[in-house]
XYZ file of C-alpha atoms in Angstrom:
698
model
C 0.163 -0.005 -0.035
C 3.203 2.298 0.074
C 2.705 5.572 -1.685
C 6.744 6.715 -1.905
C 7.691 6.895 -5.377
C 10.458 8.845 -7.056
C 12.675 8.810 -4.548
C 16.165 9.930 -4.589
C 19.202 7.671 -4.386
C 18.926 6.915 -0.232
C 22.486 7.243 1.830
C 24.466 4.322 1.956
C 26.263 4.048 5.431
C 30.013 2.918 4.520
C 30.614 -0.762 5.656
C 33.563 -0.779 8.054
C 33.329 -4.480 9.842
C 34.321 -4.963 13.529
C 34.532 -8.137 15.083
C 32.982 -9.204 18.459
C 33.505 -12.273 19.977
C 31.806 -13.529 23.069
C 30.901 -16.859 24.605
C 33.221 -18.578 21.947
C 30.255 -16.734 19.382
C 31.690 -14.411 16.665
C 29.634 -11.412 15.509
C 30.373 -8.959 12.616
C 29.222 -5.407 12.842
C 28.934 -3.687 9.980
C 28.302 -0.191 11.396
C 29.855 -0.119 14.674
C 31.998 2.840 13.261
C 28.738 5.238 13.954
C 29.273 5.238 17.324
C 31.031 8.070 18.322
C 34.088 7.386 20.935
C 33.487 10.228 22.438
C 29.694 10.364 23.371
C 30.182 11.609 26.691
C 31.811 14.721 24.883
C 28.659 15.041 22.676
C 26.138 14.655 24.967
C 27.743 17.927 26.381
C 28.728 19.657 23.295
C 27.308 18.230 19.682
C 29.430 20.305 17.856
C 32.635 17.587 19.012
C 30.915 15.090 16.961
C 32.981 13.100 14.267
C 32.809 14.567 10.757
C 31.945 11.230 9.026
C 29.051 10.274 11.483
C 27.500 13.866 11.270
C 27.774 14.056 7.139
C 26.093 10.760 7.054
C 23.796 11.622 9.528
C 22.883 14.655 7.776
C 22.272 13.091 4.855
C 19.714 10.881 5.862
C 17.944 13.922 7.265
C 17.821 15.250 3.848
C 16.688 11.852 2.135
C 13.895 12.169 5.097
C 12.895 15.211 4.116
C 12.747 14.757 0.549
C 10.874 11.506 0.934
C 8.117 13.684 2.835
C 8.585 16.565 0.914
C 5.187 16.187 -1.088
C 3.524 15.749 2.433
C 4.480 19.538 3.511
C 1.022 20.837 3.237
C -0.283 17.602 4.931
C 2.188 18.452 8.042
C 1.027 22.099 8.105
C -2.705 21.226 8.157
C -1.694 18.474 10.851
C 0.336 20.738 13.359
C -2.709 23.137 12.767
C -5.361 21.114 13.779
C -3.544 19.774 17.007
C -2.619 23.488 17.922
C -6.479 24.217 17.511
C -7.086 21.709 19.927
C -4.669 23.311 22.636
C -5.799 25.803 24.648
C -2.884 28.593 24.439
C -3.539 30.475 27.407
C -4.134 27.863 29.508
C -3.562 27.439 33.325
C -3.274 24.721 35.559
C -5.595 25.249 39.011
C -3.327 26.071 41.787
C -2.681 23.973 44.474
C -2.384 25.541 48.318
C 0.447 24.467 50.151
C 0.998 26.940 53.067
C 0.332 30.611 52.962
C 0.448 30.348 49.074
C -1.104 28.647 46.319
C 1.075 27.740 43.607
C 0.487 26.913 39.329
C 1.638 27.568 36.208
C 0.497 28.302 32.998
C 1.033 28.970 29.221
C 0.523 32.190 27.417
C -0.495 32.951 23.953
C 2.430 32.239 21.387
C 4.326 30.796 23.952
C 6.432 27.211 24.390
C 7.407 26.997 27.709
C 5.517 26.936 31.010
C 5.046 30.129 33.829
C 5.151 29.037 37.206
C 3.075 31.669 39.472
C 1.584 31.797 42.800
C -1.007 33.625 44.524
C -2.071 34.045 48.383
C -3.539 31.124 49.090
C -7.077 32.144 49.254
C -6.669 34.536 46.131
C -4.923 37.823 44.921
C -2.322 39.423 42.809
C -0.637 36.449 41.009
C 3.131 36.567 40.956
C 4.889 34.680 38.226
C 8.300 34.278 39.606
C 9.462 31.664 36.511
C 8.974 32.813 32.781
C 10.296 29.611 30.756
C 9.836 31.453 27.623
C 12.421 34.396 28.954
C 14.784 31.586 30.212
C 14.608 29.393 26.831
C 15.770 32.483 24.736
C 18.353 31.714 22.661
C 18.056 28.242 23.038
C 17.490 25.439 20.478
C 16.595 22.957 23.100
C 15.169 24.052 26.412
C 13.508 21.817 28.936
C 12.591 23.087 32.655
C 12.508 20.854 35.575
C 10.098 21.670 38.153
C 10.430 24.120 40.944
C 10.676 23.229 44.825
C 9.903 26.400 46.816
C 11.619 26.091 50.050
C 9.953 25.354 53.785
C 9.114 28.991 54.436
C 8.382 29.538 50.825
C 10.919 32.135 50.043
C 13.163 30.322 47.667
C 12.563 28.267 45.069
C 15.156 25.747 43.342
C 14.543 25.219 39.816
C 16.731 23.602 36.740
C 17.046 23.423 32.895
C 18.293 21.502 30.050
C 19.455 23.145 27.202
C 20.830 20.548 25.455
C 18.457 17.293 25.232
C 21.143 15.763 27.349
C 19.117 15.259 30.701
C 22.231 17.226 32.548
C 20.159 19.846 34.315
C 21.757 23.057 35.872
C 19.885 24.205 39.295
C 19.534 27.845 40.164
C 18.096 29.278 43.281
C 15.316 32.044 42.666
C 13.953 34.554 45.459
C 10.070 33.908 44.888
C 9.580 37.642 46.080
C 12.334 39.508 43.877
C 11.900 36.824 41.238
C 15.949 36.914 40.964
C 17.971 34.069 41.046
C 20.818 33.737 43.643
C 24.655 33.340 42.340
C 24.219 29.828 43.145
C 24.552 27.669 40.042
C 24.874 23.710 40.217
C 26.067 21.714 37.204
C 25.068 18.479 36.243
C 22.522 17.013 37.862
C 19.453 14.691 37.764
C 17.226 18.042 37.744
C 15.436 18.493 41.266
C 16.425 19.711 44.741
C 15.087 19.021 48.229
C 15.432 21.438 50.959
C 16.978 21.137 54.501
C 14.534 22.231 57.239
C 16.036 25.217 57.929
C 16.222 26.068 54.379
C 19.794 26.703 54.512
C 20.462 24.450 51.501
C 19.413 21.284 49.515
C 20.261 17.605 48.609
C 20.715 16.914 44.997
C 21.624 14.064 42.762
C 25.022 14.108 40.918
C 25.453 12.836 37.396
C 28.856 11.434 36.321
C 30.733 11.618 32.962
C 28.550 8.322 32.103
C 25.196 10.108 32.936
C 25.091 7.822 36.125
C 22.603 9.370 39.283
C 25.703 7.945 41.644
C 26.562 10.369 44.266
C 24.094 12.880 46.509
C 25.674 16.390 47.369
C 24.303 19.130 50.043
C 24.560 22.568 48.800
C 24.566 25.225 51.294
C 23.715 28.344 50.158
C 26.066 30.904 48.982
C 28.636 28.348 48.460
C 30.748 26.825 45.699
C 29.485 23.759 44.177
C 33.218 22.345 44.540
C 32.310 22.617 48.757
C 29.439 20.701 48.395
C 28.967 17.745 50.841
C 28.842 14.105 49.472
C 25.750 12.517 51.959
C 25.981 9.257 50.025
C 27.261 7.363 47.233
C 26.219 4.231 45.370
C 29.014 2.449 43.831
C 27.227 -0.426 42.005
C 26.546 0.742 38.189
C 23.649 -1.321 38.543
C 21.078 0.962 40.253
C 19.708 4.170 40.081
C 19.750 6.570 42.879
C 17.502 9.682 43.459
C 16.706 12.119 46.863
C 12.878 13.405 47.420
C 11.528 15.011 50.775
C 8.324 14.063 52.527
C 5.475 16.164 52.722
C 6.192 17.398 56.148
C 9.355 18.538 54.923
C 11.156 16.608 58.094
C 12.368 13.645 56.433
C 14.615 13.410 53.535
C 14.678 9.843 51.203
C 17.375 8.771 49.388
C 16.095 6.068 47.119
C 18.556 3.491 45.556
C 16.806 0.872 42.888
C 17.051 -0.674 39.921
C 13.928 -2.412 38.207
C 13.080 -5.109 40.794
C 15.073 -4.238 43.682
C 14.890 -0.863 46.404
C 16.828 0.167 49.043
C 16.224 3.489 51.117
C 18.216 5.554 53.640
C 16.435 8.104 55.796
C 17.943 11.447 57.084
C 16.324 13.908 59.176
C 15.467 17.168 57.423
C 16.727 19.304 60.139
C 20.405 17.373 60.495
C 21.461 17.707 56.923
C 25.154 16.357 57.756
C 23.686 13.327 59.894
C 24.630 9.850 58.351
C 22.058 8.377 56.476
C 19.676 5.517 58.017
C 19.611 2.506 56.154
C 15.674 1.295 56.191
C 16.069 -2.523 55.130
C 18.885 -3.301 52.973
C 18.141 -4.553 49.249
C 17.045 -8.119 48.563
C 17.199 -9.136 44.746
C 13.874 -8.833 43.477
C 12.159 -6.787 46.818
C 10.596 -3.349 46.276
C 9.355 -1.064 48.769
C 8.423 2.751 48.962
C 7.835 4.877 51.999
C 5.194 7.599 52.405
C 5.466 9.636 56.140
C 2.159 9.308 57.979
C 2.761 11.921 61.135
C 3.942 9.411 63.714
C 4.265 6.434 61.154
C 5.509 5.256 57.809
C 3.200 3.564 55.175
C 5.224 1.147 53.237
C 4.528 -0.040 49.983
C 5.809 -3.602 48.888
C 6.145 -6.645 47.349
C 7.869 -8.310 50.260
C 6.947 -11.819 51.313
C 5.553 -12.981 48.040
C 2.936 -10.094 47.535
C 3.680 -9.778 43.926
C 0.963 -7.528 43.166
C 2.211 -5.360 46.363
C 0.433 -4.512 49.980
C 0.628 -1.315 52.412
C 2.856 -1.925 55.479
C 2.744 0.733 58.515
C 5.845 1.119 60.621
C 6.992 3.636 63.631
C 8.563 6.514 62.673
C 11.020 6.001 65.127
C 11.734 2.536 64.160
C 11.475 2.189 60.432
C 13.341 -0.887 60.092
C 11.700 -3.743 58.326
C 11.434 -5.821 61.369
C 8.460 -3.379 62.800
C 6.198 -3.588 59.627
C 2.929 -4.521 60.038
C 0.228 -4.888 57.421
C -2.653 -2.740 56.781
C -3.638 -3.639 53.191
C -3.081 -7.068 52.093
C -1.830 -8.149 48.622
C -4.524 -9.558 46.571
C -3.462 -11.234 43.787
C -4.416 -9.670 40.403
C -4.904 -6.258 41.953
C -1.715 -4.620 41.770
C -1.617 -1.303 44.181
C 0.608 1.257 42.217
C 1.182 4.342 44.275
C 0.217 5.175 48.099
C -0.032 8.543 50.057
C -0.474 9.472 53.444
C -2.467 12.323 55.359
C -3.238 13.269 58.953
C -6.593 11.408 58.808
C -6.334 9.313 55.618
C -4.012 6.679 53.743
C -5.032 6.699 49.839
C -3.779 3.855 47.057
C -4.204 3.754 43.588
C -4.564 0.301 42.258
C -5.273 -1.446 38.834
C -7.271 -4.436 38.702
C -8.758 -6.532 35.615
C -6.799 -3.191 33.569
C -8.802 -0.325 35.220
C -7.600 1.946 37.836
C -9.089 2.569 40.989
C -8.589 4.652 43.900
C -8.747 3.757 47.432
C -9.305 5.711 50.705
C -8.849 4.368 54.328
C -10.288 6.469 57.324
C -6.916 6.114 59.305
C -8.867 6.187 62.564
C -11.962 4.015 61.799
C -10.482 1.811 59.472
C -13.689 2.506 56.666
C -12.421 2.037 53.268
C -14.205 3.305 50.084
C -13.374 3.826 46.730
C -13.721 6.191 43.899
C -15.118 4.395 40.600
C -16.242 5.191 37.220
C -18.471 3.439 34.703
C -16.633 3.598 31.178
C -15.058 0.548 29.841
C -11.584 2.203 29.370
C -10.179 5.136 30.791
C -7.738 6.864 32.867
C -7.209 7.995 36.636
C -4.529 10.304 37.729
C -3.313 10.899 41.236
C -1.992 14.095 42.201
C -3.081 14.169 46.187
C -2.623 17.243 47.926
C 0.774 19.440 48.983
C -0.334 19.537 52.658
C -0.272 16.864 55.070
C -3.088 18.161 57.187
C -6.382 18.274 54.790
C -9.422 16.311 54.030
C -9.072 17.076 50.088
C -7.369 15.708 47.173
C -6.752 15.725 44.043
C -7.475 13.655 40.791
C -7.917 13.782 37.055
C -9.652 11.389 34.471
C -10.196 10.977 31.075
C -11.076 7.883 28.110
C -10.003 8.209 24.914
C -13.448 10.055 24.171
C -13.904 12.314 27.369
C -11.255 15.233 27.794
C -9.699 14.946 30.799
C -11.544 16.336 33.869
C -10.015 17.953 37.360
C -11.697 17.125 40.344
C -11.196 17.984 44.338
C -12.313 14.850 46.221
C -13.059 15.649 49.883
C -12.171 12.272 51.645
C -14.626 13.025 54.920
C -17.762 13.993 52.857
C -16.970 11.774 49.585
C -17.692 15.304 47.181
C -16.158 15.595 44.293
C -15.640 19.236 42.934
C -15.189 19.315 39.060
C -12.512 22.088 38.742
C -11.515 22.228 35.419
C -12.579 20.276 31.751
C -9.669 19.969 29.032
C -10.686 22.845 26.720
C -10.674 21.876 23.383
C -10.919 25.417 21.318
C -11.643 24.144 18.083
C -14.502 21.303 19.471
C -14.853 18.235 20.272
C -18.107 16.305 20.488
C -17.932 12.912 22.588
C -20.960 11.836 20.651
C -18.835 11.405 17.402
C -16.776 8.744 18.531
C -16.610 5.100 19.778
C -14.241 3.861 22.245
C -14.024 -0.059 22.935
C -11.811 -2.684 24.846
C -11.328 -5.929 22.651
C -9.321 -9.093 23.725
C -6.990 -10.599 21.171
C -5.838 -14.244 21.947
C -1.908 -14.469 21.883
C -0.203 -17.349 20.676
C -0.377 -19.080 24.245
C -4.094 -18.140 24.243
C -3.515 -15.433 26.801
C -6.148 -12.548 26.036
C -4.314 -9.542 25.305
C -6.350 -5.936 25.683
C -6.713 -3.555 23.408
C -7.788 -0.153 23.614
C -9.740 1.207 20.058
C -10.966 4.650 19.343
C -12.570 5.512 16.038
C -15.125 8.179 15.002
C -18.817 7.071 14.728
C -18.546 7.440 10.972
C -15.872 4.975 10.516
C -16.808 1.674 8.314
C -15.975 -1.537 10.142
C -15.589 -3.733 7.178
C -11.887 -3.941 6.814
C -11.212 -1.026 4.900
C -10.026 1.420 7.277
C -6.604 2.162 7.897
C -5.056 1.800 11.538
C -2.387 2.980 13.804
C -1.797 0.482 16.490
C 0.698 1.810 19.125
C 2.571 -0.665 21.674
C 5.174 -0.276 24.650
C 5.466 -3.415 26.399
C 8.393 -2.929 28.680
C 9.453 -2.227 32.223
C 6.142 -2.502 33.904
C 4.862 0.383 31.981
C 0.986 0.204 31.745
C -0.380 2.833 28.547
C -3.085 4.383 30.059
C -6.634 4.984 27.764
C -6.493 8.514 28.286
C -7.752 11.576 26.085
C -5.325 12.264 23.738
C -6.252 15.616 20.912
C -3.193 14.261 18.429
C -4.726 10.627 17.762
C -8.144 13.107 16.497
C -6.315 14.233 13.641
C -5.960 10.430 12.458
C -9.230 9.050 13.498
C -11.232 12.070 11.919
C -9.595 11.219 8.342
C -10.814 7.020 9.002
C -8.159 5.629 10.862
C -8.501 3.082 14.005
C -6.283 4.276 16.651
C -5.463 1.115 18.803
C -3.147 0.726 21.729
C -2.470 -2.818 22.374
C -1.870 -3.408 26.187
C 0.874 -6.482 25.991
C 3.079 -8.518 28.592
C 6.103 -6.670 29.917
C 3.485 -3.545 31.075
C 1.484 -4.176 34.255
C -1.882 -3.749 32.618
C -3.298 -6.641 34.288
C -0.976 -7.537 37.510
C 2.150 -7.775 38.285
C 2.773 -11.287 36.515
C 1.802 -9.587 33.499
C 4.935 -7.839 33.645
C 6.858 -10.840 34.433
C 5.841 -12.965 31.651
C 7.122 -10.259 29.370
C 10.402 -9.652 30.253
C 13.744 -11.468 30.287
C 13.381 -14.892 28.818
C 9.824 -14.276 28.566
C 10.386 -10.857 26.491
C 9.307 -13.034 23.487
C 5.616 -12.788 24.372
C 5.549 -9.142 24.446
C 6.088 -9.550 20.602
C 3.712 -11.971 20.081
C 1.318 -10.440 21.707
C 1.274 -7.381 19.386
C 1.285 -9.412 16.586
C -1.761 -11.031 17.926
C -3.476 -7.614 18.514
C -2.937 -6.709 14.692
C -3.973 -10.007 13.668
C -7.537 -9.407 15.995
C -7.960 -5.766 14.079
C -7.720 -8.048 10.996
C -9.925 -10.948 11.759
C -12.602 -8.602 13.975
C -12.903 -6.479 10.663
C -11.503 -3.380 11.619
C -8.500 -2.976 9.226
C -6.343 -4.993 6.885
C -2.597 -6.268 7.580
C -1.428 -3.521 4.707
C -3.449 -0.708 5.977
C -1.895 -1.136 9.905
C 0.835 1.679 10.622
C 2.599 0.274 13.958
C 4.163 2.751 15.922
C 6.443 2.803 19.269
C 9.026 4.838 21.070
C 11.978 3.508 23.323
C 11.390 0.052 24.466
C 8.607 0.575 22.205
C 10.668 0.994 19.411
C 12.108 -2.246 20.309
C 8.882 -3.617 19.897
C 8.502 -2.586 16.602
C 11.992 -3.591 15.537
C 11.318 -6.928 16.801
C 7.909 -7.663 15.002
C 8.843 -6.174 11.835
C 11.687 -8.538 11.631
C 9.219 -11.631 12.909
C 5.749 -10.896 10.315
C 6.700 -7.620 8.284
C 3.654 -8.825 6.325
C 1.177 -8.174 9.194
C 2.024 -4.506 8.919
C 1.850 -1.185 5.820
C 4.459 1.046 7.861
C 6.284 1.404 11.147
C 7.039 4.418 13.241
C 9.951 4.051 15.790
C 10.805 6.467 17.658
C 13.885 7.363 19.660
C 13.893 3.008 19.004
C 15.887 0.841 21.183
C 16.525 -1.583 18.470
C 20.603 -2.535 18.918
C 19.737 -4.593 22.134
C 22.921 -6.742 22.558
C 25.437 -4.310 21.627
C 24.061 -1.854 24.036
C 23.780 -4.701 27.047
C 27.379 -5.547 26.365
C 28.551 -1.959 26.618
C 28.870 -1.809 30.539
C 30.120 2.113 29.861
C 26.836 3.151 28.751
C 24.571 5.166 31.310
C 21.445 2.805 31.221
C 23.518 -0.303 30.672
C 24.125 -2.046 34.407
C 20.426 -1.070 35.638
C 18.972 -2.345 32.666
C 20.590 -6.236 33.097
C 17.435 -7.007 35.542
C 14.949 -6.013 32.810
C 16.593 -7.882 29.933
C 19.709 -10.378 31.141
C 23.354 -9.668 31.459
C 25.058 -11.152 28.337
C 28.574 -10.041 29.745
C 28.343 -12.957 32.118
C 25.524 -15.217 30.868
C 25.818 -16.974 27.753
C 21.676 -18.128 28.008
C 21.128 -14.093 28.128
C 23.579 -13.739 25.331
C 21.880 -16.093 22.863
C 18.502 -15.180 24.163
C 18.950 -11.381 23.632
C 20.617 -12.208 20.189
C 17.828 -14.270 19.190
C 15.007 -10.694 19.183
C 17.318 -7.927 19.139
C 16.281 -6.286 15.956
C 19.519 -5.137 14.967
C 20.880 -8.611 14.749
C 17.953 -10.370 13.049
C 17.453 -7.855 9.964
C 17.135 -10.125 6.970
C 17.021 -9.984 3.565
C 13.315 -9.590 3.287
C 10.578 -7.342 1.781
C 10.256 -4.768 4.850
C 7.431 -2.131 4.715
C 8.450 1.639 4.623
C 9.725 2.295 8.238
C 10.267 5.766 9.563
C 12.655 6.118 12.522
C 13.556 8.945 14.761
C 16.621 9.553 16.814
C 18.017 12.293 19.297
C 21.846 13.173 18.928
C 22.189 14.204 22.728
C 19.812 11.096 23.673
C 21.404 9.593 27.167
C 18.700 6.912 26.973
C 18.387 5.744 23.619
C 22.099 6.582 21.811
C 21.285 8.139 18.480
C 23.504 5.116 16.597
C 21.104 2.754 17.433
C 18.349 3.764 14.883
C 21.303 4.988 12.956
C 22.787 1.272 12.442
C 19.592 -0.044 12.249
C 18.393 2.122 9.353
C 21.990 1.573 7.728
C 21.335 -2.456 7.922
C 17.727 -2.218 7.161
C 18.663 -0.497 3.776
C 21.342 -2.868 2.807
C 19.090 -5.939 3.535
C 15.971 -5.605 2.150
C 14.557 -6.812 -1.181
C 11.982 -4.618 -1.892
C 11.706 -0.770 -2.823
C 9.796 0.328 0.534
C 11.873 3.194 2.143
C 13.714 3.322 5.159
C 13.626 6.717 6.308
C 16.030 8.385 9.254
C 15.700 11.715 10.947
C 18.102 12.730 14.081
C 17.089 15.463 15.830
C 20.554 17.334 15.639
C 19.521 19.659 18.722
C 17.547 17.065 21.212
C 17.308 13.935 23.309
C 15.274 11.357 23.954
C 11.865 12.909 24.698
C 12.515 15.397 21.227
C 11.681 18.837 20.953
C 10.708 20.291 24.568
C 8.356 23.238 23.360
C 4.668 23.183 23.815
C 3.961 23.346 20.060
C 7.455 22.555 18.719
C 6.582 18.952 19.610
C 3.514 18.775 17.200
C 5.943 19.623 14.636
C 7.432 15.967 14.902
C 3.915 14.745 15.628
C 2.666 16.197 12.848
C 5.827 14.512 10.614
C 5.041 10.951 11.936
C 1.549 11.208 11.312
C 2.036 12.471 7.490
C 3.856 9.503 7.063
C 1.270 7.520 8.514
C -1.120 9.066 6.008
C 1.083 8.879 3.043
C 2.210 5.350 3.867
C -2.135 4.158 3.522
C -2.426 6.665 0.438
C -3.641 9.725 2.004
C -1.425 13.286 1.121
C -4.045 15.821 1.153
């Protein structure tokens, strides 16, 4: 069904074979040279990229632009439509915190958020951080959140101006709106104040982009004088720092994808030695939230696969003192928890749908906030204050714009604060959302959420965009997405496959799609595509598959396994060179990723299993559908050379004329452009590729 004709000759990457021998197995990589030896420097300064690599990436960008040149008007229409569904001068509902209420807003024509506060019960608004002003002169600019000091006089804020996710922290006076002289470089993006507001804790990133150290910075001093508070020497673990809602405890959280370790510091004694809660045990996760004189612990300890909640005295938080307050129920996955003076709140997912539960800490009575739609999404933002009866949550579905509510936990009344405004108009009665179950290769039923226009004929003639992720236990919510309406309004079926590898149907759903069971993720997605066809929604050559990051790996694996199931593939920042990346322990995320994929350095079994599905290693001489891959030059998560190598190998191996396109964003990282509307330019380009692949260019 490809509509790509009369294209210029595509770039051909030079073949420079490199051998790698592991476990007695020799592989030859013809495109390993695309990995810059000085990749750490490139993250910090893209101008130092090797000239041969730059020339190849720029040639690919030129070819990609030529391939989509005839969609320029379509891209503009798509952008205008998507922008027209977003309220430009939008603002959040301020959240009360002490004497103030904090929020953020956007202005007409602006790309970045503006942070503001008002007196608690209303009054003059002070915009203390204008993101558009801070971003002036930067090709890429992303703000991290603002964290105000306990006395509300100062705020920590951060920015990344390269896309490499090295954040610079600054301190803003929230009355004068001026920054202090303090500047902290190469951080994870946030800070936690000590109780007296004299300084703050932050996570430092090393040259390999690993968060291995926690420092304390005293205001008015040099970064070189900052005190090292805690160091994690195992490169296989992430580390971060957070604070309690009462501003009296600082949490140092150390974790990988299956194991947790927590250390506590009294916020009024920042130089004290951190106190270990429970030593890490492989496969045991736990997370604390403060509840006054006790902590509440969300954990899977003791075979609680779908998690339970425990309590423990504040003064003696060690594991021996944990007592169960919310028991483990198989198949009911507890996702998160929060505590307030009189209530314990947790969010769970049961039968694939989310629910918010509230327990009165005095009476023990439990009630739930529930909804009636077949597929929907909930977000729980809680409250900034501990002594409150009111928490905040959001609700949406694939047809229903996001609604923001305040919920009184005592009276059980919900107050609608805001409904997402769609300026160009949106009639929910024009759309249909459904959830169907696709039988996979082993009989397991895979949920698929579907959105389509009421006038779309369900006779197999409609094109479809099938989206998937399926890794790290991440679940894709069936939430409202204004962008996809541009496809749905043109007759597309928009579908989300909830494969194994996520936690959509509980923790076991995640475990059945990782490591030695990873193949289930790919077969589930292929099954979803086949079910859409067998149920008469679409045809195989009309399905455009889309995924990003680990979802890009899904795209690469599935198009190797079942290329005729798809009419086109969109793979954003795709993790496609899995084996080589997992063999390179110098890369930022490799050691922490071994629990998810396996360690091919030490295990021959892991090596052979990863090699059996790694998209780059399994490219073959066959007919591939049109493929559009997108990378980011400064991406520290999925390095730019993964999609570059994959595209080069695909173009060398494929046996048909379908185009393989590569766009490398030379000024951004993993998330693409950071501006509010700049990102829509990229979405419009991806959608134009999908539409052109389906025969729609106008």
